Coordinates of C-alpha atoms in Angstrom, one line a residue:
G1 CA 0.1 -0.4 -0.3
Y2 CA 3.2 2.1 1.0
M3 CA 4.6 3.9 -2.7
A4 CA 8.8 3.1 -1.8
V5 CA 10.9 6.0 -2.0
F6 CA 13.9 5.8 -3.9
E7 CA 16.9 8.3 -2.4
I8 CA 20.0 9.7 -3.7
I9 CA 22.6 9.9 -1.4
I10 CA 25.6 11.9 -2.3
E11 CA 29.6 12.0 -0.7
L12 CA 31.7 14.9 -1.0
S13 CA 34.4 13.9 -1.1
Y14 CA 36.5 17.3 -0.3
P15 CA 35.6 20.3 1.7
V16 CA 32.5 22.5 -0.2
P17 CA 34.6 24.4 -2.6
L18 CA 33.8 28.0 -3.7
E19 CA 32.7 29.7 -7.4
N20 CA 34.6 28.0 -10.4
E21 CA 36.2 25.2 -8.8
E22 CA 36.1 21.5 -9.4
M23 CA 33.3 19.5 -7.7
P24 CA 33.6 16.4 -7.6
L25 CA 31.0 13.7 -7.0
K26 CA 31.1 10.2 -5.0
M27 CA 27.6 8.1 -5.2
V28 CA 27.5 6.0 -1.9
S29 CA 24.5 4.1 -2.1
I30 CA 20.6 4.1 -2.8
K31 CA 18.1 3.0 -0.1
S32 CA 15.1 2.5 0.4
V33 CA 12.7 4.7 2.7
K34 CA 9.6 4.3 3.6
A35 CA 7.0 7.4 2.0
T36 CA 4.8 9.4 4.3
F37 CA 2.4 8.5 1.5
S38 CA -0.6 7.2 2.1
Q39 CA -2.1 3.9 1.6
K40 CA -4.4 5.3 -1.7
F41 CA -8.4 4.4 -0.8
A42 CA -11.5 4.5 -3.0
P43 CA -14.9 4.2 -1.3
G44 CA -16.2 2.3 -4.2
K45 CA -14.0 -0.7 -3.7
T46 CA -16.0 -3.0 -1.3
T47 CA -14.4 -4.5 2.0
T48 CA -14.1 -8.0 3.8
T49 CA -14.2 -6.5 7.4
V50 CA -16.2 -7.2 9.8
T51 CA -17.7 -4.4 12.0
K52 CA -19.0 -5.4 15.2
H53 CA -21.6 -3.7 16.8
I54 CA -21.9 -3.2 20.9
L55 CA -25.4 -2.9 21.1
P56 CA -26.8 -1.4 23.9
R57 CA -28.8 -3.4 26.6
G58 CA -32.5 -3.6 24.8
A59 CA -31.0 -3.8 21.4
P60 CA -32.1 -5.7 18.7
V61 CA -30.0 -9.0 17.9
P62 CA -30.0 -9.3 13.9
S63 CA -30.5 -13.5 12.7
P64 CA -27.4 -15.3 11.6
A65 CA -28.5 -15.5 7.7
S66 CA -29.1 -19.0 7.7
T67 CA -31.9 -18.8 10.4
S68 CA -33.1 -15.7 7.9
A69 CA -36.5 -14.6 8.0
Y70 CA -37.5 -13.8 5.4
P71 CA -37.2 -16.0 2.7
S72 CA -36.1 -15.7 -1.0
P73 CA -39.1 -14.8 -3.0
V74 CA -41.3 -17.2 -5.3
S75 CA -40.1 -15.4 -8.3
T76 CA -36.0 -15.5 -8.8
S77 CA -36.7 -13.1 -11.8
S78 CA -37.0 -10.3 -10.3
Q79 CA -33.5 -10.1 -7.9
A80 CA -33.5 -6.5 -5.5
P81 CA -30.4 -4.9 -7.0
A82 CA -27.2 -5.1 -4.4
I83 CA -27.6 -1.3 -2.7
A84 CA -24.5 -0.1 -0.6
R85 CA -25.5 -0.6 3.9
G86 CA -27.4 2.0 5.7
T87 CA -28.8 3.4 2.1
V88 CA -32.0 4.2 3.5
Q89 CA -35.2 2.5 0.8
R90 CA -39.3 3.2 0.7
A91 CA -41.5 0.0 -0.4
E92 CA -44.3 0.0 -3.2
R93 CA -47.5 -0.4 -2.7
F94 CA -49.2 -1.9 -4.6
P95 CA -53.2 -3.1 -5.7
A96 CA -54.8 -6.6 -5.7
S97 CA -54.5 -8.3 -8.7
S98 CA -55.3 -11.5 -9.6
R99 CA -51.3 -12.3 -9.0
T100 CA -51.0 -13.5 -5.9
P101 CA -46.9 -13.3 -4.3
L102 CA -45.4 -14.9 -1.4
C103 CA -45.0 -13.0 1.2
G104 CA -41.5 -12.0 2.6
H105 CA -42.7 -12.1 6.4
C106 CA -45.3 -15.8 7.0
N107 CA -44.0 -17.4 3.3
S108 CA -48.4 -17.1 3.0
I109 CA -50.1 -16.1 -0.4
I110 CA -50.7 -12.2 -0.2
R111 CA -54.5 -12.6 -1.9
G112 CA -55.0 -8.6 -1.0
P113 CA -53.0 -5.3 -1.8
F114 CA -49.8 -6.2 -1.3
L115 CA -46.4 -4.0 -0.4
V116 CA -43.3 -5.1 -3.0
A117 CA -39.8 -3.4 -1.0
M118 CA -35.7 -5.5 -1.5
G119 CA -37.2 -7.9 -3.8
R120 CA -39.9 -8.8 -1.7
S121 CA -44.0 -8.9 -1.4
W122 CA -44.8 -8.5 1.9
H123 CA -48.4 -8.0 4.4
P124 CA -48.9 -4.8 5.1
E125 CA -49.1 -5.3 8.5
E126 CA -46.7 -7.2 8.6
F127 CA -44.0 -5.1 7.3
N128 CA -42.4 -3.7 10.2
C129 CA -38.9 -2.5 12.0
A130 CA -37.6 -4.8 13.8
Y131 CA -37.1 -3.4 17.1
C132 CA -39.9 -1.1 17.7
K133 CA -43.0 -2.9 16.0
T134 CA -42.9 0.6 14.5
S135 CA -45.4 -0.6 10.4
L136 CA -43.0 0.7 7.9
A137 CA -45.6 0.4 4.9
D138 CA -45.9 4.2 4.2
M139 CA -42.4 4.8 5.8
C140 CA -38.5 4.8 5.4
F141 CA -36.5 2.4 6.6
V142 CA -33.4 0.6 6.8
E143 CA -32.4 -3.3 5.9
E144 CA -29.6 -4.1 8.2
Q145 CA -28.6 -8.1 8.9
N146 CA -31.7 -8.9 7.4
S147 CA -33.8 -7.6 8.9
V148 CA -35.7 -3.9 8.3
Y149 CA -36.1 -0.5 11.3
C150 CA -37.5 1.9 11.1
E151 CA -34.8 4.6 10.5
R152 CA -35.1 5.7 14.2
C153 CA -34.0 2.4 15.2
Y154 CA -30.9 2.5 12.4
E155 CA -29.8 4.8 13.8
Q156 CA -29.7 4.1 17.5
F157 CA -28.7 0.6 17.3
F158 CA -26.4 0.5 13.7
A159 CA -25.8 3.8 12.1
P160 CA -21.5 4.4 12.1
T161 CA -20.7 7.5 13.9
C162 CA -18.7 10.3 11.6
A163 CA -14.8 10.8 12.5
R164 CA -15.3 15.0 12.3
C165 CA -18.2 16.3 13.2
H166 CA -19.4 13.2 15.6
T167 CA -22.6 12.5 14.1
K168 CA -24.3 9.6 13.3
I169 CA -23.9 8.2 9.6
M170 CA -26.8 7.5 7.0
G171 CA -26.6 6.4 4.1
E172 CA -23.7 6.1 2.1
V173 CA -20.1 6.4 4.3
M174 CA -16.8 6.8 3.6
H175 CA -14.3 4.2 4.6
A176 CA -10.4 6.0 6.0
L177 CA -7.6 6.1 7.8
R178 CA -9.2 3.0 10.6
Q179 CA -12.7 5.8 10.8
T180 CA -16.2 6.6 8.9
W181 CA -16.9 9.0 7.8
H182 CA -19.9 11.5 6.1
T183 CA -18.5 11.8 2.4
S184 CA -18.6 15.4 2.9
C185 CA -17.0 15.3 6.3
F186 CA -14.0 14.0 4.8
V187 CA -12.2 16.7 2.9
C188 CA -8.8 17.9 1.9
A189 CA -7.1 20.2 4.7
A190 CA -5.8 22.7 2.2
C191 CA -8.6 23.1 -0.3
K192 CA -11.9 21.6 1.6
K193 CA -13.0 19.8 -1.1
P194 CA -13.8 16.5 -0.5
F195 CA -12.1 13.5 -2.4
G196 CA -14.6 11.1 -3.5
N197 CA -13.3 8.3 -5.3
S198 CA -9.6 10.4 -5.2
L199 CA -6.7 9.7 -4.1
F200 CA -5.4 11.4 -1.0
H201 CA -1.4 11.8 1.0
M202 CA -0.8 11.9 4.6
E203 CA 0.9 14.9 6.7
D204 CA 1.0 15.4 9.7
G205 CA -2.2 13.6 10.4
E206 CA -4.2 15.5 8.2
P207 CA -4.9 14.5 4.2
Y208 CA -4.7 16.9 0.9
C209 CA -5.4 16.9 -2.2
E210 CA -2.9 15.3 -4.7
K211 CA -3.3 19.0 -5.8
D212 CA -2.5 20.7 -2.8
Y213 CA 0.2 18.2 -1.3
I214 CA 2.5 18.9 -4.4
A215 CA 2.4 22.8 -4.0
L216 CA 2.6 22.6 -0.2
F217 CA 4.4 19.5 0.3
S218 CA 6.3 18.1 -2.6
T219 CA 10.1 18.6 -3.6
K220 CA 11.0 21.1 -6.5
C221 CA 14.0 19.7 -9.1
H222 CA 16.1 22.5 -9.5
G223 CA 16.1 21.6 -13.5
C224 CA 12.6 21.0 -14.6
D225 CA 10.3 22.8 -11.0
F226 CA 8.5 19.7 -11.5
P227 CA 8.3 18.0 -8.3
V228 CA 10.6 15.0 -7.1
E229 CA 8.0 12.3 -6.5
A230 CA 8.1 9.2 -4.4
G231 CA 11.1 6.5 -6.5
D232 CA 12.2 9.0 -8.8
K233 CA 16.2 9.2 -8.5
F234 CA 17.4 12.5 -7.5
I235 CA 20.3 14.8 -6.7
E236 CA 20.9 17.0 -3.3
A237 CA 24.0 19.7 -5.2
L238 CA 24.3 23.4 -5.2
G239 CA 22.3 23.7 -2.6
H240 CA 19.1 22.5 -4.6
T241 CA 18.0 18.9 -5.3
W242 CA 18.4 17.5 -8.8
H243 CA 15.9 14.8 -10.8
D244 CA 18.9 12.5 -11.4
T245 CA 18.2 13.9 -15.2
C246 CA 18.1 17.0 -14.8
F247 CA 21.7 17.9 -13.3
I248 CA 23.5 18.5 -17.0
C249 CA 25.8 21.1 -17.8
A250 CA 23.8 24.7 -18.0
V251 CA 25.7 24.7 -22.0
C252 CA 26.5 21.4 -23.5
H253 CA 23.6 19.5 -21.3
V254 CA 26.1 16.1 -20.6
N255 CA 25.0 15.0 -17.8
L256 CA 27.0 15.2 -14.9
E257 CA 25.6 12.4 -12.9
G258 CA 28.8 11.1 -10.7
Q259 CA 31.3 13.6 -12.7
P260 CA 33.2 16.5 -11.6
F261 CA 31.6 19.5 -12.3
Y262 CA 32.2 23.4 -11.6
S263 CA 29.8 25.9 -10.6
K264 CA 28.8 29.9 -12.3
K265 CA 25.5 31.6 -10.9
D266 CA 23.8 28.6 -9.1
K267 CA 24.2 26.6 -12.3
P268 CA 26.3 23.8 -13.3
L269 CA 28.8 22.6 -15.4
C270 CA 31.5 20.6 -17.6
K271 CA 35.0 21.2 -16.8
K272 CA 34.9 21.6 -21.2
H273 CA 32.5 24.3 -20.5
A274 CA 33.9 25.6 -16.7
H275 CA 35.2 29.0 -17.7
A276 CA 31.9 29.6 -20.3
I277 CA 31.3 33.9 -20.9
N278 CA 27.4 33.2 -21.2
V279 CA 26.0 31.3 -18.6

C-alpha cells in the first residue's frame, strides 16, 4: 500500500569549494526509505472487514443469515439490486390483482394489496421495524443483516459515527484511515473539497488532495521545476535538489551525475565549459 521512495545519497569527497572550483561527486548508495504517503483509498471498492457493533441493553440482535426470517421470493426473475449498507429505502404499494405473491415475512400467499421492498412482497401489516415494531408500510426503512429497521432504530443501534462531525451516518459511508466519515466530511485539509474517489496523501496527520500536497509539501527539481516524486532518483547539489536526469551542464547539456563539475551563477558546468562566459 505504501510507495517506496528511493533516495540517492551523495557524498562530497572534499569540503564545498568556492564558485568555479571543481566539485567531484561520488555516488555512495541508494537506499529505500518509507514514504509518508497514506494508503490509497477508493470508496467504491467493497470491503471484507466485519465490523462488530456493541448493542445497548435491549437492542435487537439480528438473526444469522442461515435462519433468516425473510425467505427468498418464489420468483427469481426480479432480484433486488445491490445497494450500499445504510441506504434509506421505501416500500412501494400495489393494489390487489390476479397476482398472488408470497409474503416475505410469513411465507403465505397475499390475496389483497401488498408491498414490494428489497425484491420481495409483503403483507402491509407485517412489514414492520424489527425492534420497535412500527409499521414501515408508509415509512422509510433501512435493511441491516436481513432485518428491516425504521430510521430511528437503525441510527440508534447500527449507524456508524462520523470521525469529523461526530454525528450518525445515514446513507453512504466513507471508510478511510480506519475510521468512518460522511462523504462530505472527509475533505482536503487545504482546499476543503471532498475527496470522493480521488487519492489522497497524509502529512502531519492531515489528508491532502494530490494538487495541494504537491503544492505545499513536495520537493521540486531545480532543473525542470517539476516535483521529485516517490520512486524518482534525485541528486542534492549546489543547495538544491535535482532529478538525476536534470543535473546537466548548462552549456552542452551533458549529464553530470557522478562526474566532476564546476558551478557558475548557481548553474552546474562540465569541465570543458567551466570558464564559459555566457551562462
